[in-house]
GROMACS .gro file of C-alpha atoms in nm:
model
  105
    1MET     CA    1  16.314  10.311  11.032
    2ASN     CA    2  16.053  10.516  10.857
    3PHE     CA    3  15.710  10.439  10.763
    4GLN     CA    4  15.869  10.290  10.415
    5THR     CA    5  16.102  10.069  10.566
    6ILE     CA    6  15.867   9.923  10.753
    7TYR     CA    7  15.630   9.902  10.493
    8GLN     CA    8  15.861   9.730  10.238
    9ALA     CA    9  16.025   9.501  10.527
   10ALA     CA   10  15.632   9.275  10.570
   11PRO     CA   11  15.494   9.269  10.238
   12PRO     CA   12  15.097   9.103  10.242
   13PRO     CA   13  15.075   8.778  10.120
   14PRO     CA   14  14.995   8.711   9.734
   15GLY     CA   15  14.560   8.732   9.764
   16GLY     CA   16  14.497   8.749  10.072
   17GLU     CA   17  14.247   8.983  10.014
   18LEU     CA   18  14.076   8.823   9.785
   19VAL     CA   19  14.010   8.545   9.960
   20SER     CA   20  13.900   8.760  10.241
   21THR     CA   21  13.671   8.915  10.037
   22LEU     CA   22  13.457   8.546   9.895
   23MET     CA   23  13.464   8.520  10.231
   24MET     CA   24  13.293   8.815  10.266
   25MET     CA   25  13.062   8.817  10.013
   26ALA     CA   26  12.947   8.438  10.115
   27LEU     CA   27  12.874   8.525  10.482
   28ILE     CA   28  12.684   8.822  10.349
   29GLY     CA   29  12.521   8.534  10.142
   30LEU     CA   30  12.370   8.358  10.392
   31ILE     CA   31  12.267   8.607  10.590
   32PHE     CA   32  12.013   8.717  10.322
   33TYR     CA   33  11.890   8.367  10.246
   34PHE     CA   34  11.863   8.257  10.626
   35LEU     CA   35  11.678   8.584  10.688
   36ILE     CA   36  11.510   8.697  10.360
   37ILE     CA   37  11.502   8.382  10.131
   38ARG     CA   38  11.372   8.074  10.342
   39PRO     CA   39  11.110   8.264  10.532
   40GLN     CA   40  10.969   8.439  10.246
   41SER     CA   41  10.913   8.107  10.043
   42LYS     CA   42  10.814   7.944  10.384
   43ARG     CA   43  10.510   8.192  10.409
   44VAL     CA   44  10.511   8.157   9.976
   45LYS     CA   45  10.439   7.757  10.018
   46GLU     CA   46  10.216   7.782  10.320
   47HIS     CA   47   9.976   8.042  10.143
   48ARG     CA   48   9.965   7.818   9.787
   49ALA     CA   49   9.841   7.530  10.035
   50MET     CA   50   9.577   7.698  10.166
   51ILE     CA   51   9.482   7.879   9.826
   52GLU     CA   52   9.448   7.540   9.721
   53ALA     CA   53   9.256   7.362  10.047
   54ILE     CA   54   8.955   7.652   9.976
   55GLN     CA   55   8.655   7.453   9.997
   56ARG     CA   56   8.275   7.530   9.977
   57GLY     CA   57   8.140   7.691  10.300
   58ASP     CA   58   8.487   7.817  10.382
   59GLU     CA   59   8.510   8.180  10.456
   60ILE     CA   60   8.773   8.378  10.348
   61VAL     CA   61   8.996   8.740  10.394
   62THR     CA   62   9.060   8.868  10.028
   63SER     CA   63   9.359   9.093  10.010
   64GLY     CA   64   9.147   9.466   9.984
   65GLY     CA   65   8.984   9.324  10.320
   66LEU     CA   66   8.643   9.180  10.254
   67VAL     CA   67   8.511   8.895  10.481
   68GLY     CA   68   8.296   8.629  10.226
   69LYS     CA   69   8.203   8.288  10.174
   70VAL     CA   70   8.267   8.067   9.936
   71LYS     CA   71   7.991   7.952   9.741
   72LYS     CA   72   8.147   7.768   9.444
   73VAL     CA   73   8.484   7.661   9.369
   74GLY     CA   74   8.640   7.660   9.011
   75GLU     CA   75   9.010   7.627   8.931
   76ASP     CA   76   9.136   7.970   8.915
   77GLU     CA   77   8.830   8.136   9.051
   78LEU     CA   78   8.590   8.126   9.340
   79THR     CA   79   8.211   8.290   9.396
   80VAL     CA   80   8.207   8.435   9.718
   81THR     CA   81   7.915   8.589   9.911
   82PHE     CA   82   7.974   8.950  10.068
   83GLY     CA   83   7.708   9.031  10.243
   84GLY     CA   84   7.402   8.878  10.038
   85THR     CA   85   7.583   9.008   9.684
   86ASP     CA   86   7.772   8.698   9.472
   87MET     CA   87   8.096   8.816   9.389
   88LYS     CA   88   8.363   8.637   9.154
   89VAL     CA   89   8.734   8.608   9.293
   90LEU     CA   90   9.064   8.515   9.208
   91ARG     CA   91   9.205   8.210   9.429
   92SER     CA   92   9.575   8.447   9.395
   93MET     CA   93   9.359   8.744   9.598
   94VAL     CA   94   9.217   8.550   9.947
   95SER     CA   95   9.509   8.677  10.167
   96MET     CA   96   9.348   8.421  10.433
   97LYS     CA   97   9.078   8.174  10.485
   98ARG     CA   98   8.920   8.161  10.860
   99ASP     CA   99   8.858   7.912  11.129
  100ARG     CA  100   8.539   7.850  11.248
  101LYS     CA  101   8.552   7.863  11.566
  102PRO     CA  102   8.269   7.791  11.817
  103ALA     CA  103   8.090   8.096  12.054
  104ASN     CA  104   8.183   8.074  12.377
  105ASP     CA  105   7.846   8.149  12.558
   0.00000   0.00000   0.00000
């Protein structure tokens, strides 16, 4: 028995390659969804909620690393005091809101 005889004796099932390829693509899609897409959308929702909850008197950190206190809240802009200087900052440029924690004396 040579190689050609063995190869002809057992033909592959029709459409088997297509099904396995589709299953592999679906598995890769699920992995991307649970490892990349879902956590990123969760972070975006949390950031959006944090930005909407900013009020006067909150201490924020901008995406540039500046720390300031919110003086006035507008629809798309915030007036923030940075070391005695008032500046307007877009809400989308706020990276985090700092919590007010009492000092341990």
